Short mmCIF file of C-alpha atoms in Angstrom, two decimals:
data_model
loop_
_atom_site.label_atom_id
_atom_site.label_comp_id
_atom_site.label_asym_id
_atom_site.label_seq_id
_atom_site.Cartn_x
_atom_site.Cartn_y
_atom_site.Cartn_z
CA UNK A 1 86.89 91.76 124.79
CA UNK A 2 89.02 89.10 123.22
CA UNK A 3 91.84 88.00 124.64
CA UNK A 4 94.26 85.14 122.92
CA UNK A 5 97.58 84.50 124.16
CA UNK A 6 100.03 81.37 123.01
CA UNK A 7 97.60 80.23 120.67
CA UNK A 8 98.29 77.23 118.79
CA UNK A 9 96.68 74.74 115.84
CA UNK A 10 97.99 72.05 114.50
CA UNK A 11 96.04 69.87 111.84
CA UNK A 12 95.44 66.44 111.81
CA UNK A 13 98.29 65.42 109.64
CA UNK A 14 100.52 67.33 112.02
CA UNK A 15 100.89 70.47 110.01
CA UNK A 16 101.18 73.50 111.92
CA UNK A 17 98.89 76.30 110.89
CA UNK A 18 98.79 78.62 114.05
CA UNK A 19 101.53 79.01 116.37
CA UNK A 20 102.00 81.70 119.36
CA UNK A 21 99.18 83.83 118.71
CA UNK A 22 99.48 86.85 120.87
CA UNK A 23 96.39 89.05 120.56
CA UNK A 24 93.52 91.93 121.70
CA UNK A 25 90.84 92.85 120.61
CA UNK A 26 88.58 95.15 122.35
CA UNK A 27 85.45 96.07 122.59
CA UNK A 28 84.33 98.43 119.67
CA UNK A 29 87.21 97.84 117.86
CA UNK A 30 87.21 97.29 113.56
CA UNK A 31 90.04 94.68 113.82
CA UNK A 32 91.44 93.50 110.59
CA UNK A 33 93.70 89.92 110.25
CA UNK A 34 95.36 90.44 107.51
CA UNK A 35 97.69 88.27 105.26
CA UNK A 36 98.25 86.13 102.70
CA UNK A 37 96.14 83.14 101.52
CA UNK A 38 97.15 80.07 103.62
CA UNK A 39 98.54 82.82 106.66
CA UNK A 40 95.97 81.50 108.69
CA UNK A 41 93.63 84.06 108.84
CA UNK A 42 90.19 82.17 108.28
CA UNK A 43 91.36 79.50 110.57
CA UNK A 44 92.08 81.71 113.38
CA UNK A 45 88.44 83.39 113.21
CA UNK A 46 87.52 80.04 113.01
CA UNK A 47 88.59 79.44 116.56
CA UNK A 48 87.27 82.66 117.52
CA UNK A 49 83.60 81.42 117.07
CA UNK A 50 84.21 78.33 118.23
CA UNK A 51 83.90 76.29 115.05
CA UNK A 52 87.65 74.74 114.61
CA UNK A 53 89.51 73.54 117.94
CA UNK A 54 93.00 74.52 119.33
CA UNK A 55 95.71 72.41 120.87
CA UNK A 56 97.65 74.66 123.15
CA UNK A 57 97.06 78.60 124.03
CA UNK A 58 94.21 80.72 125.59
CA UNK A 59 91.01 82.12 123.99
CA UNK A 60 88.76 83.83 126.09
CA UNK A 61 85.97 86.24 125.29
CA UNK A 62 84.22 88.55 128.16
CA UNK A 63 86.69 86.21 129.80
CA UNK A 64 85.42 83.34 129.53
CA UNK A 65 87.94 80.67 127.40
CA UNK A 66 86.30 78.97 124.48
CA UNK A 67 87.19 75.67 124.49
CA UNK A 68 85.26 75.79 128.63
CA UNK A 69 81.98 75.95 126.66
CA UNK A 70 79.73 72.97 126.89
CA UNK A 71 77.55 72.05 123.55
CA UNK A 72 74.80 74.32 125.05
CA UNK A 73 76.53 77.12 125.96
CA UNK A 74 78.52 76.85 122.51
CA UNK A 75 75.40 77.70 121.11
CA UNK A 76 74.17 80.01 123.20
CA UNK A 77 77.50 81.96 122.35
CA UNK A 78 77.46 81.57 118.84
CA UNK A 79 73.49 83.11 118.83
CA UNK A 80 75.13 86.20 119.72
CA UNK A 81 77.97 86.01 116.80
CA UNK A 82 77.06 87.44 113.51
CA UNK A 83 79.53 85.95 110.28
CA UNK A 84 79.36 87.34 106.59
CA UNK A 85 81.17 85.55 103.75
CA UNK A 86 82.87 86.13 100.63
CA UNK A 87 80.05 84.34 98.73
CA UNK A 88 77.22 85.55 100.83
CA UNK A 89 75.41 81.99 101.42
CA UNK A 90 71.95 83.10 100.78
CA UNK A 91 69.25 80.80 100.01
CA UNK A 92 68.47 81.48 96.34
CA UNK A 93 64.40 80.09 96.48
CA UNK A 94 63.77 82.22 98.97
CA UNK A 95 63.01 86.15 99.78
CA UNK A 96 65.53 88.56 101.10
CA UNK A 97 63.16 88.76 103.59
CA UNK A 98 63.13 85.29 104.54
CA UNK A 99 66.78 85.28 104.39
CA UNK A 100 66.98 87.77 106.92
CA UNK A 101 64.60 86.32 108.96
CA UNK A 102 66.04 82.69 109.16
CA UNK A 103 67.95 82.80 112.37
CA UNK A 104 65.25 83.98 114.23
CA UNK A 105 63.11 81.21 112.30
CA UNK A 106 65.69 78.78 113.61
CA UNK A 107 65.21 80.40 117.60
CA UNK A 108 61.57 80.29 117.06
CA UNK A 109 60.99 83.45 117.20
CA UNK A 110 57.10 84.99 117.48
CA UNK A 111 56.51 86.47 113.91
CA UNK A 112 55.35 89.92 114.94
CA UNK A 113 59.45 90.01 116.76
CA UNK A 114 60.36 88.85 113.25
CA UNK A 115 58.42 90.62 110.76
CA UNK A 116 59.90 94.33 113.34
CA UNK A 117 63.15 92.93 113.34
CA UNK A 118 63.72 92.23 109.51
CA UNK A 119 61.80 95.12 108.09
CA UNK A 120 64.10 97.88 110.67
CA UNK A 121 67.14 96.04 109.60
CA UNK A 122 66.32 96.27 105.78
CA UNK A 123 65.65 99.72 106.29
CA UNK A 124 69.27 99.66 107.93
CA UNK A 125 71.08 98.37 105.14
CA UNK A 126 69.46 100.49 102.39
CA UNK A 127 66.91 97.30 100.72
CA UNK A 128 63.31 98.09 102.08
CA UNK A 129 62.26 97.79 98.59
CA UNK A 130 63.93 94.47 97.79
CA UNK A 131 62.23 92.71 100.61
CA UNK A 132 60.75 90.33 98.22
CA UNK A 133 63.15 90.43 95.75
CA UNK A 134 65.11 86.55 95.12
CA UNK A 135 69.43 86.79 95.87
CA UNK A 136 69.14 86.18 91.71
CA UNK A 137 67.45 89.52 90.99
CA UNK A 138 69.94 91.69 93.23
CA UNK A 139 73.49 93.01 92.64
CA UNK A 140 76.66 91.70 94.06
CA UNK A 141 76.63 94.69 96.83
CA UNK A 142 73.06 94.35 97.41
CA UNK A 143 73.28 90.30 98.60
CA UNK A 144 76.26 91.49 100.55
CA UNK A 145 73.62 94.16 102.19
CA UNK A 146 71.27 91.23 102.85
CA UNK A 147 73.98 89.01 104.31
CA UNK A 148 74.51 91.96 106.60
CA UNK A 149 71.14 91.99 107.62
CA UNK A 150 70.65 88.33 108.66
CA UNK A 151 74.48 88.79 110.67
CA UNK A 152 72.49 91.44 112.68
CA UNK A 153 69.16 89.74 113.55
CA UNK A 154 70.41 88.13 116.62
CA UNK A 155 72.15 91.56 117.91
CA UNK A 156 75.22 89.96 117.90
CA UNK A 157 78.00 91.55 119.88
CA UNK A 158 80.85 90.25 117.26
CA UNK A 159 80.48 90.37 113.59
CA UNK A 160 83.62 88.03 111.76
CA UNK A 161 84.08 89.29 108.41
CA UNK A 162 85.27 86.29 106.11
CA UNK A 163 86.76 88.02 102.93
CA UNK A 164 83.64 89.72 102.67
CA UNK A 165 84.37 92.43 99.97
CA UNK A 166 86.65 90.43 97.76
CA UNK A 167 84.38 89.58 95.60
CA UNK A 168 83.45 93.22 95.30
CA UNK A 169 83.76 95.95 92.48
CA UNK A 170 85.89 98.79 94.37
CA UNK A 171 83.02 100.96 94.22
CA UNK A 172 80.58 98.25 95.97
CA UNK A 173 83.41 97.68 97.96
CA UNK A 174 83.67 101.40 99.59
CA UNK A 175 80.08 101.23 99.78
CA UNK A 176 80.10 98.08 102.17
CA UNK A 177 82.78 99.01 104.42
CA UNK A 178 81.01 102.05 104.61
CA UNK A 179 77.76 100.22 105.88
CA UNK A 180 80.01 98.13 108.61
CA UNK A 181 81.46 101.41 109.98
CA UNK A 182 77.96 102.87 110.57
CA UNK A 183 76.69 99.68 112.40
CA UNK A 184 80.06 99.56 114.68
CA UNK A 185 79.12 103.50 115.41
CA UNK A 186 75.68 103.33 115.81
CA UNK A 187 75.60 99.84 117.30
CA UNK A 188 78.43 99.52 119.07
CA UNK A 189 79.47 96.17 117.87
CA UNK A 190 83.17 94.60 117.56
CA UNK A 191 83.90 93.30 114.06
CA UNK A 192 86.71 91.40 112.73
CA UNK A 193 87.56 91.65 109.25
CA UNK A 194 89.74 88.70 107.65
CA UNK A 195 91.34 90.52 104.35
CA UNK A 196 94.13 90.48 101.93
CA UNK A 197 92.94 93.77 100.91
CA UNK A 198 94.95 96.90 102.32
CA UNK A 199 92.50 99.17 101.18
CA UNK A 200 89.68 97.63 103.50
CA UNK A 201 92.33 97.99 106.24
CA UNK A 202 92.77 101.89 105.70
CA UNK A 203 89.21 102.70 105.00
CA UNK A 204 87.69 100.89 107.93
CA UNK A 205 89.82 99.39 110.47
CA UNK A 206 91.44 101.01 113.55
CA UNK A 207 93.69 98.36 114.47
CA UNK A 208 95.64 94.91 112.81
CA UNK A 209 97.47 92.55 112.94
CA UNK A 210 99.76 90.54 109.88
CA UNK A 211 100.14 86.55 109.77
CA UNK A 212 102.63 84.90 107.72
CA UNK A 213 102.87 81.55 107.63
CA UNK A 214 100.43 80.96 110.63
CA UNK A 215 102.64 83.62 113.13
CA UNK A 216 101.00 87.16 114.09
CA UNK A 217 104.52 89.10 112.28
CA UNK A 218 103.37 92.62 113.04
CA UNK A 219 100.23 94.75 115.09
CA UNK A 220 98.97 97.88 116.36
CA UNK A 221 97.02 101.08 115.10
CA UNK A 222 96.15 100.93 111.57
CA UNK A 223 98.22 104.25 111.52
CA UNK A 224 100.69 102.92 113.50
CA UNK A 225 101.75 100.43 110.88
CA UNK A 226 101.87 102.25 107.98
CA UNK A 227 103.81 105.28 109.76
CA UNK A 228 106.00 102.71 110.30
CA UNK A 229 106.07 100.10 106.96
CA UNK A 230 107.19 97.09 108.86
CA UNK A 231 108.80 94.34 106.27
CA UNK A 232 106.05 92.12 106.68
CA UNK A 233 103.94 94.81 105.25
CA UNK A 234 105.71 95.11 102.31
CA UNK A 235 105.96 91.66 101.74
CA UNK A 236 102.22 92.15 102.21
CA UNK A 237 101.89 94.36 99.42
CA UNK A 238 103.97 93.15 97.17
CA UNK A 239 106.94 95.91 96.94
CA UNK A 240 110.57 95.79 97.85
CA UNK A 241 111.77 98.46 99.71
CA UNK A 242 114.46 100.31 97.20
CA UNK A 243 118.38 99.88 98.46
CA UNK A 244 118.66 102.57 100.72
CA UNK A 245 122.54 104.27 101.15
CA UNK A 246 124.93 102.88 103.34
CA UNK A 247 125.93 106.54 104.47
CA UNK A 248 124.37 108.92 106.21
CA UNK A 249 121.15 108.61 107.86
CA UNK A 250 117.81 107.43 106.08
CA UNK A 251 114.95 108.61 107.51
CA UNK A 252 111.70 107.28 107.09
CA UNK A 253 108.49 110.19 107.45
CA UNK A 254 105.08 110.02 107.53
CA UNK A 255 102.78 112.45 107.69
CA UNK A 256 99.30 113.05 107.25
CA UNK A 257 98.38 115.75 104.11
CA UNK A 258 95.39 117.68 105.22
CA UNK A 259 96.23 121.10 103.72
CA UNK A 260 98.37 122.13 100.39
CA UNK A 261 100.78 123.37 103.30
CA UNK A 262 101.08 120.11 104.34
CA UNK A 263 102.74 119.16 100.98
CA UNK A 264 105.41 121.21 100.90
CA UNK A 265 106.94 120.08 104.08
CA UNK A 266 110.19 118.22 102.76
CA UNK A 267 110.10 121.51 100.93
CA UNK A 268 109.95 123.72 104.23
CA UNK A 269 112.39 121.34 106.27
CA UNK A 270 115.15 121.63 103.42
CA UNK A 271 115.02 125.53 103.64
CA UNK A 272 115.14 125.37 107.32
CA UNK A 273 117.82 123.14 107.30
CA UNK A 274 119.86 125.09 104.75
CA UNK A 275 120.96 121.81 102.94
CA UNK A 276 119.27 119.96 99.77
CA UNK A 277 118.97 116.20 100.91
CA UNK A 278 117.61 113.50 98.50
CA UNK A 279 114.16 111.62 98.42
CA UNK A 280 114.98 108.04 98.08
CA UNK A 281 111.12 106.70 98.23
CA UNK A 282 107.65 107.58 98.62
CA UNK A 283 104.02 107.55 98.55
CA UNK A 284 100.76 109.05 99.17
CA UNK A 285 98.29 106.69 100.61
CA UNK A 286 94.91 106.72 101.86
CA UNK A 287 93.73 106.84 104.63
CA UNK A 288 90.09 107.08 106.05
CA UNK A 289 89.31 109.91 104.52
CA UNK A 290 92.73 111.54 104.58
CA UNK A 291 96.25 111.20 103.24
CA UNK A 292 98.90 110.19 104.33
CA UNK A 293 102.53 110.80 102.86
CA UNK A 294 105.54 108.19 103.60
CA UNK A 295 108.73 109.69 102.48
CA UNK A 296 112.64 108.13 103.11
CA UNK A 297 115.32 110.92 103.32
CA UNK A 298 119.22 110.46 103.18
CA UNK A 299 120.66 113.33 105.39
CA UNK A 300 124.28 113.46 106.07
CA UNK A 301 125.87 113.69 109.27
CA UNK A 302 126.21 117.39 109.56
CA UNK A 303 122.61 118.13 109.07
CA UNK A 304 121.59 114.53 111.22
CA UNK A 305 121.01 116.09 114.70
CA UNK A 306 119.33 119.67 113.00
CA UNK A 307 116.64 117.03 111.34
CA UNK A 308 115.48 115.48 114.09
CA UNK A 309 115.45 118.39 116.24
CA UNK A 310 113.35 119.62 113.07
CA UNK A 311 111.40 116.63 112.89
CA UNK A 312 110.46 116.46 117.11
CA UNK A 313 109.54 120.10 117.04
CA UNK A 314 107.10 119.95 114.78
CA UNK A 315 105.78 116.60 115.67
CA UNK A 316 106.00 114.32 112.93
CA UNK A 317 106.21 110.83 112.82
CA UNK A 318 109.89 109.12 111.75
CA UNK A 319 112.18 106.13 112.31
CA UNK A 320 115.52 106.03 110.78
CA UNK A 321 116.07 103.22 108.33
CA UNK A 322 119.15 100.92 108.24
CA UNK A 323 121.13 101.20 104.42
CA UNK A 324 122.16 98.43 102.65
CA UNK A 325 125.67 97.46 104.16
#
């Protein structure tokens, strides 16, 4: 488990770039930091693994606090922490399968641990026949796939994901978040995911958090937060929320569409409601492997208490939205 609480970084020059950092993460999870460039995202994984310091604040991991470690046991901690990057860092003269093999060249490994290890992880990420290919002779996905291998020679217990599909093709992209949700189900391993991307978020993350401008502005369930579409979130994405009405009540639904049925439940509600009521926004989004529907109502005040009642009985998930004053 990781455990941060109060966290705080300031840079040489005295610039602030992480301030009250409240955060879990526990074992197992797919945590995503998400935000914009300069949010602090890198910087706080960073810490994470030891690499950049912090001024003020608690990090501990298994409970132990970070900054406690001495050189050696740094190291010993980091052998155990697997990182993948946006531009894969692979050594271009040699063979993916001494590119696999190079932390456990660097711990001296015996080669007949090596030669098991490398060949079972190849055969892991899909690239037993590219053992002695050279990074120049694979694809963009596949070097990813190799940088994925090396991250897992050490059996790390944490992998930190540095932007790692952004340099991706959607469809590679799918396929490598794919890949990390196998090896956190069949391994068991906590990985952190530092992204801009929302899709990465919904296809492989079960929780998240937001930083803006070096503060933690929103977390919880990845479902959590888009049933609920914090601001920060659409800042996030890029979209204004539309001017909602000052009058009655707006209410804010989200619901996930497994059947056609499913669909036609603004449909249903309005029937059992006996009252037409207007669809200011919406959107279908998805969501591992599902969809999910976000949809803002205006109901009047006569109807108001008949919705929720509607809503509550048949368990769907709403807030009700302030209008534009």
């Amino acid at each position: 488990m990781i455990e941060i609480k109060n966290l705080k970084k300031v840079w040489e020059d005295g610039t602030p770039v992480l301030n009250d950092i409240h955060l879990t993460i526990e074992d197992g999870d797919i945590y995503a930091l998400v935000g914009r460039s300069g949010a602090g995202k890198s910087t706080l994984l960073r810490c994470i693994n030891g690499l950049t310091s912090y001024q003020e604040g608690s990090l501990r991991v298994d409970g132990k606090e970070i900054r406690d470690y001495s050189e050696r046991e740094l190291r010993e901690f980091r052998r155990h922490v697997g990182m993948i990057f946006q531009h894969f860092s692979l050594l271009e003269r040699e063979t993916v399968y001494r590119n696999v093999a190079l932390p456990m060249l660097c711990w001296k490994y015996s080669k007949k641990e090596i030669d098991e290890k490398v060949k079972s992880l190849l055969e892991l990420v899909g690239l037993s026949d590219k053992m002695n290919a050279r990074p120049r002779n694979l694809s963009g996905g596949q070097k990813q796939r190799v940088a994925i291998a090396r991250a897992l020679t050490m059996d790390p217990k944490f992998i930190l994901c540095d932007e790692a599909t952004s340099a991706l093709d959607p469809k590679t992209t799918n396929s490598i978040l794919e890949l990390l949700m196998e090896i956190n189900k069949k391994l068991g391993i906590t990985i952190i995911i530092v992204t801009h991307q929302m899709e990465v978020v919904r296809k492989a993350c079960n929780k998240a958090c937001i930083l803006e401008d070096g503060k933690i502005s929103d977390e919880g369930t990845v479902k959590d937060i888009f049933i609920r579409q914090p601001e920060s979130l659409q800042r996030l994405l890029g979209e204004d929320r539309k001017k909602l009405p000052a009058s009655g009540h707006n209410i804010q639904i989200a619901h996930m569409m497994n059947t056609m049925q499913d669909g036609e439940m603004l449909g249903k509600m309005a029937m059992a409601l006996g009252c037409i009521f207007p669809i200011i926004e919406g959107n279908i989004q998805d969501y591992q492997g599902s969809q999910m529907g976000v949809f803002t109502i205006n109901v009047d005040e006569e109807h108001y208490e008949a919705a929720i009642r509607y809503l509550n009985e048949n368990e769907f998930k709403w807030i009700e939205v302030k209008g534009e004053q």
